[in-house]
Structure formats: C-alpha cells, structure tokens
Amino acid sequence: MTVTIVGSQLGDEGKGGVVDIYGDGADVVVRYQGGDNAGHTVVLGEETYKLSLVPSGAVRGTVGVLGNGCVVNPETLFEEIDALRERGLDPDVRVAERAHVILPYHRVLDGIEEEAKDDLAAGTTKRGIGPTYEDKAGRRGVRVGDLLDPEVLRERLEYVVPQKRALASEVYGVDPDEAFDVDALFETYREYGERLADEEMTVNCSDYLNRRLDDGDDVVFEGAQGTALDIDYGVYPYVTSSNPSAGGVAVGAGVAPAVVGDGDVIGIVKAYLSRVGTGPLPTELGGVEGQTPGYDGPADADDEAESLAAYIRDEGGEYGTVTGRPRRVGWLDMPMLRHAARTSGFTGIVVNHVDTLAGLDEVTVGHSYTMTTRDGETRELDTMPPTTEQWARCEANLRTFDGWPDVDWADVVDAGWEGLPEAARTYLTYVSEELDVDLYAVGVGPGREETIVLEDPFD
Ligand code: GDP
Ligand code: IMO
Ligand code: MG
C-alpha cells in the first residue's frame, strides 16, 4: 500500500520529519517531483539531517527513489550521498531513467532570469529547477537515461547547448562560460552516468515501484514544496515548476491514481504560515524587505504585527538555512488549507509547530476571505481564488483562539492527545473539522520523539 505526504502550504511544513515518523513502516520512500530546491529535515537526537534530494527514509536505511517527475542534479546528489556516507549512513538511492537532469546552464539561467523578471521573480532557490522543467516541456531536455549512453548524451548536448549559449549572450548579454561548453559538459556528465551505472542506481521507476507494490511492499511518496507552490494550484507565477499536490504522484512516479487513492494522502500543515519568496500573503504579519510586495520597513517601532512576527520567527527558527534571511510569517490561512485538502484529497493531516505558537495570549487564523473586485464589489470566499491578482485583493476574516502555555512537551508526548493544553486541542479540532479530515499527528518539536502520533497510516 502507499502513503502520500503532501505540503499543504508554502513548503517547509515539516514533511521530512513526518516521512521519518511514518517511514518506520515503509519499504521504499519516493520523491515524485522537484529537485534540490527542497530541504527536508530529520532530527534524530543530537543529529540533524538536511536532505535536498536523498529521500528522507535514508535516515532509517530505507531505499529511496527519485521518480521520473523529479529534476536531478547529479553533482548535488552525489555530494549529498557522499556527505551522508561520511556521517555513517548508507543511502540506497535509485533514480528514474526518465527523470530530467539539471545541467550547469540551467542554474546559470535560473539566476539570470530571476534578475530579469524583477517584480515577477518568485525568489527561486536558483537551483535551475524552472529552466530544467522548461526544457522537459520543450522536448530539449537531457534525461538520466541519456547519461548512460554517451552517443545520445553528445547528440542531446550538441543540439541544446548552442541554443542556451545564444540565450545567455544574445538575450541576456551574459558571457557564456564553461557551463555552456559541450565538450566540458559531455565529459563531466558522462562520468556521472558511469557512477550511476557502477552503483546500479538507475531504474525504470514505474516498473520498479509497481513490482515492489505487487510484492506487498509499503511505499511512502514524499512530496516536496507545497500546494500553494504548485505550478497549477499555487500562486502563479510565484510558484515552483512542478506539481507537489497528490496528482503529481501518479505522473511523477508511474503509480496509478487508483493505487495512490487507495492509500492515505496526508497533508502536512504548519500551525502558522511561513514563506520564502515574493507574492501576496493575506494573513502575513508585518513584512520582510525584498520579499513582501511594497514593504519597506515597519510602520513604527512597536507595531504589534511586527513583534508577533518576530516572536514566531524566532521561536520557529524561520530563517533561511543557507542565507540566514528572515522568512515571512503569518497566521494559518484556512482558505489555503481547504484548497490544498480538496486538490489532493487529504485523508488526514499532521499539524506541526504547535510548540512554536505556545506562550502567545491569542492565536489567530484567517478563517475566510473578503475579496474586493476591481469594480469595488465584495465577495466572501472560503477557498483560494484562481488568480494571484484576485488573491492579492483578499482580506482575511480573522478568528481568534485562546493561546496555550509553553509546557514540558516531552510530558505532553507521553500523555498523548489528552496531554495537550486544552486551548491547543480546541485550535487543532477547529482545523481538522473545517477541513473535514482526521488529525493524524501533532508536532510539538523538531525531533522524532516530539510528535504525538494519533493514527499510523500503515496500521
Ligand atoms: P520540509 O521541507 O517540509 O521537510 O520542512 P523543513 O525541514 O524545511 O522545515 C521544517 C523545520 O521545522 C525543520 O527545522 C524541522 O526540524 C522543524 N520542525 C518540524 N516539525 C516541528 C515542530 O513540530 N516543532 C518545531 N519547533 N519544529 C519543527
Ligand atoms: P521544501 O520541499 C519552501 C520556493 C522558492 C521560490 C519558489 C520557486 O523544503 O518544502 P524554485 O527554486 O523551486 O524554482 O523556487 O518556490 N521553494 C520553496 N520554499 N520550501 C521548499 O521546499 C521550496 N522549494 C521551492 O523560495 O519562492
Ligand atoms: Mg524545507
């Protein structure tokens, strides 16, 4: 059977940790979209693992698969595998031959295009994700299987690289460096192909997974990013270039929708919102320069929204892992969650970071929106509107809940649901009832042991 883990919001909801918890019962963990734009954390005692490409089951020694819906940078994949080996793990990663390869020119172009886009820039991770998916759709991509066949690899590169050189130099006025050199690329990527072959890492993903399922194995699909970053269901154009929502599994791993639908689809929810990147955010608290549209600093020194944002940001560690930049934060956005639950068909949710909000007098949610149209008419919405321009015209109708105290969370985990402060239970019950899905687990800290598990999808 399968269990699918999907981000409900804007990424970083704590998907990696949930894969680790439920991965106890899994035989295979599969990424079905995205690439090394992801950063999934598994905390095990004193050890923290930050995984970008290696599926989170690696911490438990479970086989990981990068499905054909992923875009794979062999350089960062091998770096990550080598670093994990140095730390004593033995990641067994299989890569779909149909997955597309991120080449150096994709990364260069991601950076150049972000700058050129100005206000339309999503604030990408600059890992080359968008340009690689563009080439996939444009039928000029290089696939993992091509790395194993030097003749095909050279043919593909000879076709596509001159186009990329021209794009860089003639459209963007940037001098193409070795990232745009056919011979250099061929040598390096042929070697990656050899390593993939030597370590027997490549698979026919759909065939491999269906055989494992036929043998009775349990599979976890590990979504990256989140529904509001989905290229179809997210806040376009401030999105990633793949489908993190559950529909992405069937296409991105080659497992039939009915098989995916037969298992649980679990939405991972952060108890508030955080966002890296630009675009509107109706429940945002305060702002972050360079990311919040039109924001150029706090209105005054003791602005309440700003101090709440600072509190949540500090308690939740909401700073970029690489840059250290503050992330945007806001209250839970229920229309965003209703949209996520519907598009992926959640059968359950896990709410993380309940400890982060502890100590606030009140906890607020955006329950619904009032959208003002261009003609000045108002409309009530309980889900996200289809365009980002409409979303920017939404004002959140807030609901306030009593806050809960900071307690000894280890005791709470021991006591289970009843051990949670009553106000936290009221909040969680509201979220679960509004979405009409069961609460499967509650995160009260980053560690494996800091989660109250109410339902195990493999039981
Ligand atoms: P992912 O991308 O969805 O896997 O999430 P990230 O790993 O990028 O970000 C989640 C961060 O929050 C990580 O540092 C986790 O260790 C941490 N985290 C996850 N769940 C909880 C929780 O319930 N409480 C707290 N305080 N931290 C959590
Ligand atoms: P995980 O799996 C949070 C954001 C970027 C940017 C937009 C597009 O750890 O939850 P991209 O590089 O994908 O073209 O960037 O998406 N983004 C993420 N934000 N968590 C992620 O992954 C993200 N992956 C991409 O910040 O706004
Ligand atoms: Mg992350």
mmCIF file of N, CA and C and ligand atoms in Angstrom, residues 10-12 15 37-40 122-125 129 224-225 229 239-240 275-277, ligand 2:
data_model
loop_
_atom_site.group_PDB
_atom_site.id
_atom_site.type_symbol
_atom_site.label_atom_id
_atom_site.label_comp_id
_atom_site.label_asym_id
_atom_site.label_seq_id
_atom_site.Cartn_x
_atom_site.Cartn_y
_atom_site.Cartn_z
ATOM 1 N N LEU A 10 3.204 26.505 1.901
ATOM 2 C CA LEU A 10 4.242 27.105 1.046
ATOM 3 C C LEU A 10 5.598 26.446 1.250
ATOM 4 N N GLY A 11 5.581 25.168 1.552
ATOM 5 C CA GLY A 11 6.832 24.444 1.778
ATOM 6 C C GLY A 11 7.292 24.563 3.222
ATOM 7 N N ASP A 12 8.266 23.729 3.585
ATOM 8 C CA ASP A 12 8.857 23.746 4.932
ATOM 9 C C ASP A 12 7.834 23.510 6.046
ATOM 10 N N LYS A 15 7.617 18.178 6.301
ATOM 11 C CA LYS A 15 7.302 16.928 5.598
ATOM 12 C C LYS A 15 8.349 15.849 5.884
ATOM 13 N N ASN A 37 15.823 21.906 -4.833
ATOM 14 C CA ASN A 37 15.212 23.096 -4.220
ATOM 15 C C ASN A 37 14.620 22.737 -2.860
ATOM 16 N N ALA A 38 14.367 21.461 -2.625
ATOM 17 C CA ALA A 38 13.803 21.026 -1.344
ATOM 18 C C ALA A 38 14.879 21.009 -0.274
ATOM 19 N N GLY A 39 14.444 21.142 0.961
ATOM 20 C CA GLY A 39 15.331 20.964 2.111
ATOM 21 C C GLY A 39 14.485 20.323 3.187
ATOM 22 N N HIS A 40 14.654 19.031 3.386
ATOM 23 C CA HIS A 40 13.810 18.300 4.334
ATOM 24 C C HIS A 40 14.643 17.905 5.553
ATOM 25 N N ALA A 122 9.996 34.894 -8.522
ATOM 26 C CA ALA A 122 9.428 34.149 -7.385
ATOM 27 C C ALA A 122 10.406 34.107 -6.224
ATOM 28 N N GLY A 123 11.646 34.572 -6.455
ATOM 29 C CA GLY A 123 12.672 34.382 -5.434
ATOM 30 C C GLY A 123 13.072 32.918 -5.404
ATOM 31 N N THR A 124 13.447 32.378 -6.555
ATOM 32 C CA THR A 124 13.725 30.934 -6.636
ATOM 33 C C THR A 124 14.970 30.567 -5.836
ATOM 34 N N THR A 125 15.156 29.270 -5.702
ATOM 35 C CA THR A 125 16.337 28.764 -4.998
ATOM 36 C C THR A 125 17.571 28.782 -5.905
ATOM 37 N N ILE A 129 15.750 24.751 -11.299
ATOM 38 C CA ILE A 129 14.546 23.928 -11.357
ATOM 39 C C ILE A 129 13.656 24.343 -12.540
ATOM 40 N N ALA A 224 7.629 17.307 -2.141
ATOM 41 C CA ALA A 224 8.474 18.458 -1.809
ATOM 42 C C ALA A 224 7.629 19.716 -2.046
ATOM 43 N N GLN A 225 8.127 20.856 -1.590
ATOM 44 C CA GLN A 225 7.397 22.133 -1.709
ATOM 45 C C GLN A 225 5.995 21.998 -1.103
ATOM 46 N N LEU A 229 2.661 26.319 -3.779
ATOM 47 C CA LEU A 229 3.793 26.494 -4.698
ATOM 48 C C LEU A 229 3.625 25.628 -5.944
ATOM 49 N N VAL A 239 5.610 30.477 -7.950
ATOM 50 C CA VAL A 239 5.483 29.052 -7.657
ATOM 51 C C VAL A 239 6.749 28.324 -8.105
ATOM 52 N N THR A 240 6.788 27.029 -7.818
ATOM 53 C CA THR A 240 7.841 26.209 -8.392
ATOM 54 C C THR A 240 7.313 25.635 -9.711
ATOM 55 N N ARG A 275 6.941 31.711 4.568
ATOM 56 C CA ARG A 275 7.112 31.825 3.128
ATOM 57 C C ARG A 275 8.502 32.344 2.816
ATOM 58 N N VAL A 276 9.186 31.668 1.912
ATOM 59 C CA VAL A 276 10.428 32.208 1.365
ATOM 60 C C VAL A 276 10.059 32.669 -0.036
ATOM 61 N N GLY A 277 10.215 33.940 -0.314
ATOM 62 C CA GLY A 277 9.910 34.399 -1.676
ATOM 63 C C GLY A 277 8.823 35.462 -1.690
HETATM 64 P P1 IMO B 2 10.580 22.066 0.697
HETATM 65 O O1 IMO B 2 10.437 20.750 -0.017
HETATM 66 C C1 IMO B 2 9.979 26.389 0.651
HETATM 67 C C2 IMO B 2 10.091 28.343 -3.288
HETATM 68 C C3 IMO B 2 11.204 29.310 -3.581
HETATM 69 C C4 IMO B 2 10.524 30.224 -4.582
HETATM 70 C C5 IMO B 2 9.645 29.265 -5.382
HETATM 71 C C6 IMO B 2 10.265 28.792 -6.691
HETATM 72 O O2 IMO B 2 11.777 22.139 1.570
HETATM 73 O O3 IMO B 2 9.308 22.429 1.379
HETATM 74 P P2 IMO B 2 12.234 27.125 -7.318
HETATM 75 O O4 IMO B 2 13.678 27.114 -6.926
HETATM 76 O O5 IMO B 2 11.506 25.888 -6.957
HETATM 77 O O6 IMO B 2 12.032 27.482 -8.767
HETATM 78 O O7 IMO B 2 11.594 28.345 -6.466
HETATM 79 O O8 IMO B 2 9.423 28.165 -4.528
HETATM 80 N N1 IMO B 2 10.525 26.998 -2.833
HETATM 81 C C7 IMO B 2 10.406 26.543 -1.577
HETATM 82 N N2 IMO B 2 10.001 27.148 -0.455
HETATM 83 N N3 IMO B 2 10.303 25.089 0.685
HETATM 84 C C8 IMO B 2 10.681 24.447 -0.436
HETATM 85 O O9 IMO B 2 10.897 23.111 -0.488
HETATM 86 C C9 IMO B 2 10.800 25.195 -1.628
HETATM 87 N N4 IMO B 2 11.170 24.885 -2.892
HETATM 88 C C10 IMO B 2 10.981 25.996 -3.621
HETATM 89 O O10 IMO B 2 11.594 30.001 -2.423
HETATM 90 O O11 IMO B 2 9.665 31.142 -3.938
#
